[in-house]
Amino acid sequence: MKKLLFLSIIFTTYLTFAQTNTEVYVFDIRPAYEGLELLNIQNISNNKGYNNQPSFIANETLVFAGNNEGQTDIVEYSLNTKSKKWFNQKTDGGEYSPQTFPTINDVAAVRLDKNGFQRLYRYDSQTGKSTELIKDLQIAYFAFYNDEKILATVLDSDKMNLVLIDLQSKKTDTLFYNAGRSLQKVPKTNSMSYSLINEEGNLDLYLLDMNSYENFFVTQLPIGIQDYVWINDTQILVGSGNKLYMYDTLGESEWTRVASLEDYGLKNITRMAISPNGKKLAIVTESK
């Protein structure tokens, strides 16, 4: 496989949600000799404006933040029926980073209000009505460990802190400062992953054992890359330009190119999501 050569660029942490023209695509994926084979592309957003932050709520169903006549709302999309619907009742703000609770059909999302506040809300799966989950906590990004515990990045001036949230007790613990935006539950493990800004201004990836709360260094993310996804419990995927690169924690300590979106005319990959069975990959890119 071709080894990755990265260009040095200045890393910038986005504390709010940039409104760029993006689309959400879903591929079937399977292992191949050169890394990964991407098949059966679907544009599931097919919508002008900001469409981003996909998350699978089942193997054939996703939610994402989509443009709804100038406002960002939660979209639910069925790959089986190729249909979408708006999940939440409209609010005065915009809804971002939607994710389902691990064992409940309700969805959590960050609401960006017109006054600049970012709060975490719960959206009822039957009515779409919302209730604030954590009062007065300026949440930027988050990921579920289980229905009670959330790992989140919380705004602190022009930086973000990594915070552990207990939804049942409403207790919050600041674990680290200067965190990156991408948080993940590592499949089939008791670990969460997060990133911290290192002395060179790049992002180091870590694991947090949710039983012992010990943390372990994994690797440095490629320069300029903020987003990643775990394909399984050992393999990490990132996008750079129109290429996909993988890091295997059980293999050599390097990022290798495993796929390209060049034939599809797609570029500037950012966020990604993997289906629970690991057979489908959602990718956000700039609009064609």
PDB file of N, CA and C in Angstrom, residues 155-223:
ATOM      1  N   LEU A 155     -16.811  24.233  25.750  1.00  0.00           N
ATOM      2  CA  LEU A 155     -16.151  25.484  25.389  1.00  0.00           C
ATOM      3  C   LEU A 155     -15.580  26.187  26.606  1.00  0.00           C
ATOM      4  N   ASP A 156     -14.326  26.630  26.474  1.00  0.00           N
ATOM      5  CA  ASP A 156     -13.650  27.388  27.517  1.00  0.00           C
ATOM      6  C   ASP A 156     -12.861  28.487  26.830  1.00  0.00           C
ATOM      7  N   SER A 157     -13.486  29.678  26.722  1.00  0.00           N
ATOM      8  CA  SER A 157     -12.887  30.780  25.972  1.00  0.00           C
ATOM      9  C   SER A 157     -12.689  30.339  24.523  1.00  0.00           C
ATOM     10  N   ASP A 158     -11.437  30.371  24.027  1.00  0.00           N
ATOM     11  CA  ASP A 158     -11.183  29.982  22.642  1.00  0.00           C
ATOM     12  C   ASP A 158     -10.668  28.555  22.537  1.00  0.00           C
ATOM     13  N   LYS A 159     -10.856  27.751  23.581  1.00  0.00           N
ATOM     14  CA  LYS A 159     -10.404  26.356  23.582  1.00  0.00           C
ATOM     15  C   LYS A 159     -11.542  25.444  24.029  1.00  0.00           C
ATOM     16  N   MET A 160     -11.244  24.124  24.014  1.00  0.00           N
ATOM     17  CA  MET A 160     -12.223  23.151  24.484  1.00  0.00           C
ATOM     18  C   MET A 160     -11.586  22.246  25.526  1.00  0.00           C
ATOM     19  N   ASN A 161     -12.374  21.893  26.535  1.00  0.00           N
ATOM     20  CA  ASN A 161     -11.937  20.967  27.566  1.00  0.00           C
ATOM     21  C   ASN A 161     -12.682  19.645  27.412  1.00  0.00           C
ATOM     22  N   LEU A 162     -12.020  18.558  27.770  1.00  0.00           N
ATOM     23  CA  LEU A 162     -12.646  17.240  27.737  1.00  0.00           C
ATOM     24  C   LEU A 162     -13.331  17.000  29.075  1.00  0.00           C
ATOM     25  N   VAL A 163     -14.628  16.721  29.024  1.00  0.00           N
ATOM     26  CA  VAL A 163     -15.439  16.616  30.235  1.00  0.00           C
ATOM     27  C   VAL A 163     -16.221  15.311  30.221  1.00  0.00           C
ATOM     28  N   LEU A 164     -16.232  14.617  31.359  1.00  0.00           N
ATOM     29  CA  LEU A 164     -17.054  13.425  31.541  1.00  0.00           C
ATOM     30  C   LEU A 164     -18.349  13.839  32.226  1.00  0.00           C
ATOM     31  N   ILE A 165     -19.484  13.452  31.632  1.00  0.00           N
ATOM     32  CA  ILE A 165     -20.799  13.854  32.137  1.00  0.00           C
ATOM     33  C   ILE A 165     -21.584  12.635  32.576  1.00  0.00           C
ATOM     34  N   ASP A 166     -22.149  12.696  33.765  1.00  0.00           N
ATOM     35  CA  ASP A 166     -23.072  11.675  34.249  1.00  0.00           C
ATOM     36  C   ASP A 166     -24.475  12.254  34.178  1.00  0.00           C
ATOM     37  N   LEU A 167     -25.284  11.771  33.252  1.00  0.00           N
ATOM     38  CA  LEU A 167     -26.610  12.343  33.044  1.00  0.00           C
ATOM     39  C   LEU A 167     -27.553  12.054  34.201  1.00  0.00           C
ATOM     40  N   GLN A 168     -27.321  10.969  34.905  1.00  0.00           N
ATOM     41  CA  GLN A 168     -28.206  10.613  36.011  1.00  0.00           C
ATOM     42  C   GLN A 168     -27.977  11.523  37.217  1.00  0.00           C
ATOM     43  N   SER A 169     -26.716  11.704  37.596  1.00  0.00           N
ATOM     44  CA  SER A 169     -26.405  12.538  38.759  1.00  0.00           C
ATOM     45  C   SER A 169     -26.208  14.006  38.393  1.00  0.00           C
ATOM     46  N   LYS A 170     -26.081  14.293  37.082  1.00  0.00           N
ATOM     47  CA  LYS A 170     -25.789  15.641  36.575  1.00  0.00           C
ATOM     48  C   LYS A 170     -24.399  16.121  36.982  1.00  0.00           C
ATOM     49  N   LYS A 171     -23.534  15.185  37.325  1.00  0.00           N
ATOM     50  CA  LYS A 171     -22.175  15.520  37.716  1.00  0.00           C
ATOM     51  C   LYS A 171     -21.288  15.645  36.486  1.00  0.00           C
ATOM     52  N   THR A 172     -20.378  16.625  36.515  1.00  0.00           N
ATOM     53  CA  THR A 172     -19.421  16.801  35.422  1.00  0.00           C
ATOM     54  C   THR A 172     -18.002  16.838  35.977  1.00  0.00           C
ATOM     55  N   ASP A 173     -17.079  16.176  35.293  1.00  0.00           N
ATOM     56  CA  ASP A 173     -15.670  16.163  35.680  1.00  0.00           C
ATOM     57  C   ASP A 173     -14.816  16.575  34.490  1.00  0.00           C
ATOM     58  N   THR A 174     -14.029  17.621  34.650  1.00  0.00           N
ATOM     59  CA  THR A 174     -13.103  18.031  33.597  1.00  0.00           C
ATOM     60  C   THR A 174     -11.867  17.144  33.670  1.00  0.00           C
ATOM     61  N   LEU A 175     -11.597  16.413  32.579  1.00  0.00           N
ATOM     62  CA  LEU A 175     -10.495  15.461  32.555  1.00  0.00           C
ATOM     63  C   LEU A 175      -9.220  16.074  31.988  1.00  0.00           C
ATOM     64  N   PHE A 176      -9.344  16.813  30.875  1.00  0.00           N
ATOM     65  CA  PHE A 176      -8.177  17.384  30.210  1.00  0.00           C
ATOM     66  C   PHE A 176      -8.555  18.715  29.569  1.00  0.00           C
ATOM     67  N   TYR A 177      -7.536  19.522  29.303  1.00  0.00           N
ATOM     68  CA  TYR A 177      -7.716  20.791  28.612  1.00  0.00           C
ATOM     69  C   TYR A 177      -7.189  20.674  27.174  1.00  0.00           C
ATOM     70  N   ASN A 178      -7.589  21.625  26.325  1.00  0.00           N
ATOM     71  CA  ASN A 178      -7.116  21.685  24.940  1.00  0.00           C
ATOM     72  C   ASN A 178      -7.430  20.407  24.161  1.00  0.00           C
ATOM     73  N   ALA A 179      -8.700  20.068  24.124  1.00  0.00           N
ATOM     74  CA  ALA A 179      -9.136  18.853  23.446  1.00  0.00           C
ATOM     75  C   ALA A 179      -9.540  19.136  21.999  1.00  0.00           C
ATOM     76  N   GLY A 180      -9.524  18.081  21.188  1.00  0.00           N
ATOM     77  CA  GLY A 180     -10.026  18.140  19.825  1.00  0.00           C
ATOM     78  C   GLY A 180     -11.502  17.828  19.783  1.00  0.00           C
ATOM     79  N   ARG A 181     -12.099  17.929  18.579  1.00  0.00           N
ATOM     80  CA  ARG A 181     -13.549  17.833  18.494  1.00  0.00           C
ATOM     81  C   ARG A 181     -14.085  16.415  18.334  1.00  0.00           C
ATOM     82  N   SER A 182     -13.260  15.472  17.875  1.00  0.00           N
ATOM     83  CA  SER A 182     -13.776  14.144  17.537  1.00  0.00           C
ATOM     84  C   SER A 182     -13.695  13.199  18.726  1.00  0.00           C
ATOM     85  N   LEU A 183     -14.847  12.664  19.113  1.00  0.00           N
ATOM     86  CA  LEU A 183     -14.972  11.731  20.229  1.00  0.00           C
ATOM     87  C   LEU A 183     -15.684  10.481  19.725  1.00  0.00           C
ATOM     88  N   GLN A 184     -15.213   9.313  20.153  1.00  0.00           N
ATOM     89  CA  GLN A 184     -15.784   8.072  19.648  1.00  0.00           C
ATOM     90  C   GLN A 184     -15.863   7.021  20.744  1.00  0.00           C
ATOM     91  N   LYS A 185     -16.887   6.190  20.656  1.00  0.00           N
ATOM     92  CA  LYS A 185     -16.928   4.941  21.430  1.00  0.00           C
ATOM     93  C   LYS A 185     -16.228   3.882  20.583  1.00  0.00           C
ATOM     94  N   VAL A 186     -15.220   3.230  21.156  1.00  0.00           N
ATOM     95  CA  VAL A 186     -14.486   2.207  20.417  1.00  0.00           C
ATOM     96  C   VAL A 186     -15.322   0.930  20.381  1.00  0.00           C
ATOM     97  N   PRO A 187     -15.613   0.396  19.201  1.00  0.00           N
ATOM     98  CA  PRO A 187     -16.511  -0.766  19.098  1.00  0.00           C
ATOM     99  C   PRO A 187     -16.048  -1.961  19.930  1.00  0.00           C
ATOM    100  N   LYS A 188     -17.016  -2.598  20.594  1.00  0.00           N
ATOM    101  CA  LYS A 188     -16.801  -3.853  21.323  1.00  0.00           C
ATOM    102  C   LYS A 188     -15.728  -3.756  22.398  1.00  0.00           C
ATOM    103  N   THR A 189     -15.573  -2.556  22.982  1.00  0.00           N
ATOM    104  CA  THR A 189     -14.626  -2.368  24.080  1.00  0.00           C
ATOM    105  C   THR A 189     -15.282  -1.520  25.163  1.00  0.00           C
ATOM    106  N   ASN A 190     -14.573  -1.342  26.261  1.00  0.00           N
ATOM    107  CA  ASN A 190     -15.020  -0.454  27.335  1.00  0.00           C
ATOM    108  C   ASN A 190     -14.308   0.891  27.265  1.00  0.00           C
ATOM    109  N   SER A 191     -13.862   1.273  26.078  1.00  0.00           N
ATOM    110  CA  SER A 191     -13.055   2.483  25.922  1.00  0.00           C
ATOM    111  C   SER A 191     -13.736   3.527  25.057  1.00  0.00           C
ATOM    112  N   MET A 192     -13.408   4.781  25.351  1.00  0.00           N
ATOM    113  CA  MET A 192     -13.738   5.916  24.496  1.00  0.00           C
ATOM    114  C   MET A 192     -12.419   6.480  23.972  1.00  0.00           C
ATOM    115  N   SER A 193     -12.484   7.131  22.818  1.00  0.00           N
ATOM    116  CA  SER A 193     -11.281   7.783  22.291  1.00  0.00           C
ATOM    117  C   SER A 193     -11.508   9.282  22.183  1.00  0.00           C
ATOM    118  N   TYR A 194     -10.424  10.021  22.321  1.00  0.00           N
ATOM    119  CA  TYR A 194     -10.467  11.480  22.269  1.00  0.00           C
ATOM    120  C   TYR A 194      -9.118  11.968  21.780  1.00  0.00           C
ATOM    121  N   SER A 195      -9.014  13.245  21.489  1.00  0.00           N
ATOM    122  CA  SER A 195      -7.742  13.813  21.045  1.00  0.00           C
ATOM    123  C   SER A 195      -7.415  15.056  21.863  1.00  0.00           C
ATOM    124  N   LEU A 196      -6.122  15.297  22.024  1.00  0.00           N
ATOM    125  CA  LEU A 196      -5.623  16.475  22.729  1.00  0.00           C
ATOM    126  C   LEU A 196      -4.595  17.179  21.857  1.00  0.00           C
ATOM    127  N   ILE A 197      -4.558  18.503  21.940  1.00  0.00           N
ATOM    128  CA  ILE A 197      -3.582  19.285  21.184  1.00  0.00           C
ATOM    129  C   ILE A 197      -2.215  19.151  21.851  1.00  0.00           C
ATOM    130  N   ASN A 198      -1.221  18.729  21.070  1.00  0.00           N
ATOM    131  CA  ASN A 198       0.115  18.563  21.630  1.00  0.00           C
ATOM    132  C   ASN A 198       0.939  19.851  21.504  1.00  0.00           C
ATOM    133  N   GLU A 199       2.203  19.789  21.907  1.00  0.00           N
ATOM    134  CA  GLU A 199       3.041  20.989  21.944  1.00  0.00           C
ATOM    135  C   GLU A 199       3.295  21.567  20.559  1.00  0.00           C
ATOM    136  N   GLU A 200       3.199  20.740  19.524  1.00  0.00           N
ATOM    137  CA  GLU A 200       3.401  21.223  18.153  1.00  0.00           C
ATOM    138  C   GLU A 200       2.120  21.768  17.536  1.00  0.00           C
ATOM    139  N   GLY A 201       1.026  21.709  18.285  1.00  0.00           N
ATOM    140  CA  GLY A 201      -0.242  22.200  17.763  1.00  0.00           C
ATOM    141  C   GLY A 201      -1.010  21.172  16.966  1.00  0.00           C
ATOM    142  N   ASN A 202      -0.556  19.914  16.973  1.00  0.00           N
ATOM    143  CA  ASN A 202      -1.252  18.839  16.294  1.00  0.00           C
ATOM    144  C   ASN A 202      -2.063  18.032  17.300  1.00  0.00           C
ATOM    145  N   LEU A 203      -2.773  17.020  16.823  1.00  0.00           N
ATOM    146  CA  LEU A 203      -3.661  16.265  17.686  1.00  0.00           C
ATOM    147  C   LEU A 203      -3.117  14.869  17.973  1.00  0.00           C
ATOM    148  N   ASP A 204      -3.021  14.528  19.248  1.00  0.00           N
ATOM    149  CA  ASP A 204      -2.680  13.177  19.676  1.00  0.00           C
ATOM    150  C   ASP A 204      -3.958  12.436  20.049  1.00  0.00           C
ATOM    151  N   LEU A 205      -4.042  11.166  19.628  1.00  0.00           N
ATOM    152  CA  LEU A 205      -5.222  10.352  19.897  1.00  0.00           C
ATOM    153  C   LEU A 205      -4.974   9.469  21.112  1.00  0.00           C
ATOM    154  N   TYR A 206      -5.982   9.412  22.000  1.00  0.00           N
ATOM    155  CA  TYR A 206      -5.883   8.635  23.233  1.00  0.00           C
ATOM    156  C   TYR A 206      -7.111   7.749  23.409  1.00  0.00           C
ATOM    157  N   LEU A 207      -6.924   6.708  24.249  1.00  0.00           N
ATOM    158  CA  LEU A 207      -8.030   5.890  24.713  1.00  0.00           C
ATOM    159  C   LEU A 207      -8.261   6.164  26.187  1.00  0.00           C
ATOM    160  N   LEU A 208      -9.542   6.170  26.578  1.00  0.00           N
ATOM    161  CA  LEU A 208      -9.919   6.302  27.978  1.00  0.00           C
ATOM    162  C   LEU A 208     -10.682   5.061  28.385  1.00  0.00           C
ATOM    163  N   ASP A 209     -10.114   4.278  29.298  1.00  0.00           N
ATOM    164  CA  ASP A 209     -10.800   3.105  29.832  1.00  0.00           C
ATOM    165  C   ASP A 209     -11.912   3.589  30.758  1.00  0.00           C
ATOM    166  N   MET A 210     -13.159   3.285  30.422  1.00  0.00           N
ATOM    167  CA  MET A 210     -14.292   3.822  31.172  1.00  0.00           C
ATOM    168  C   MET A 210     -14.573   3.079  32.473  1.00  0.00           C
ATOM    169  N   ASN A 211     -13.819   2.026  32.739  1.00  0.00           N
ATOM    170  CA  ASN A 211     -13.922   1.337  34.030  1.00  0.00           C
ATOM    171  C   ASN A 211     -12.890   1.866  35.017  1.00  0.00           C
ATOM    172  N   SER A 212     -11.643   1.951  34.574  1.00  0.00           N
ATOM    173  CA  SER A 212     -10.563   2.397  35.462  1.00  0.00           C
ATOM    174  C   SER A 212     -10.270   3.885  35.322  1.00  0.00           C
ATOM    175  N   TYR A 213     -10.736   4.507  34.215  1.00  0.00           N
ATOM    176  CA  TYR A 213     -10.453   5.897  33.862  1.00  0.00           C
ATOM    177  C   TYR A 213      -8.972   6.150  33.634  1.00  0.00           C
ATOM    178  N   GLU A 214      -8.236   5.089  33.302  1.00  0.00           N
ATOM    179  CA  GLU A 214      -6.866   5.254  32.840  1.00  0.00           C
ATOM    180  C   GLU A 214      -6.887   5.651  31.365  1.00  0.00           C
ATOM    181  N   ASN A 215      -5.885   6.427  30.956  1.00  0.00           N
ATOM    182  CA  ASN A 215      -5.819   6.842  29.560  1.00  0.00           C
ATOM    183  C   ASN A 215      -4.522   6.348  28.928  1.00  0.00           C
ATOM    184  N   PHE A 216      -4.590   6.078  27.616  1.00  0.00           N
ATOM    185  CA  PHE A 216      -3.471   5.482  26.899  1.00  0.00           C
ATOM    186  C   PHE A 216      -3.274   6.203  25.568  1.00  0.00           C
ATOM    187  N   PHE A 217      -2.036   6.565  25.280  1.00  0.00           N
ATOM    188  CA  PHE A 217      -1.713   7.186  23.995  1.00  0.00           C
ATOM    189  C   PHE A 217      -1.798   6.151  22.886  1.00  0.00           C
ATOM    190  N   VAL A 218      -2.394   6.534  21.746  1.00  0.00           N
ATOM    191  CA  VAL A 218      -2.509   5.639  20.590  1.00  0.00           C
ATOM    192  C   VAL A 218      -1.562   6.069  19.479  1.00  0.00           C
ATOM    193  N   THR A 219      -1.760   7.283  18.974  1.00  0.00           N
ATOM    194  CA  THR A 219      -0.942   7.783  17.875  1.00  0.00           C
ATOM    195  C   THR A 219      -1.241   9.261  17.661  1.00  0.00           C
ATOM    196  N   GLN A 220      -0.414   9.937  16.885  1.00  0.00           N
ATOM    197  CA  GLN A 220      -0.745  11.295  16.458  1.00  0.00           C
ATOM    198  C   GLN A 220      -1.595  11.220  15.205  1.00  0.00           C
ATOM    199  N   LEU A 221      -2.666  11.992  15.163  1.00  0.00           N
ATOM    200  CA  LEU A 221      -3.460  12.089  13.951  1.00  0.00           C
ATOM    201  C   LEU A 221      -2.641  12.800  12.873  1.00  0.00           C
ATOM    202  N   PRO A 222      -2.883  12.479  11.604  1.00  0.00           N
ATOM    203  CA  PRO A 222      -2.190  13.193  10.529  1.00  0.00           C
ATOM    204  C   PRO A 222      -2.353  14.703  10.671  1.00  0.00           C
ATOM    205  N   ILE A 223      -1.340  15.449  10.329  1.00  0.00           N
ATOM    206  CA  ILE A 223      -1.340  16.895  10.499  1.00  0.00           C
ATOM    207  C   ILE A 223      -2.506  17.519   9.737  1.00  0.00           C
TER     208      ILE A 223
END
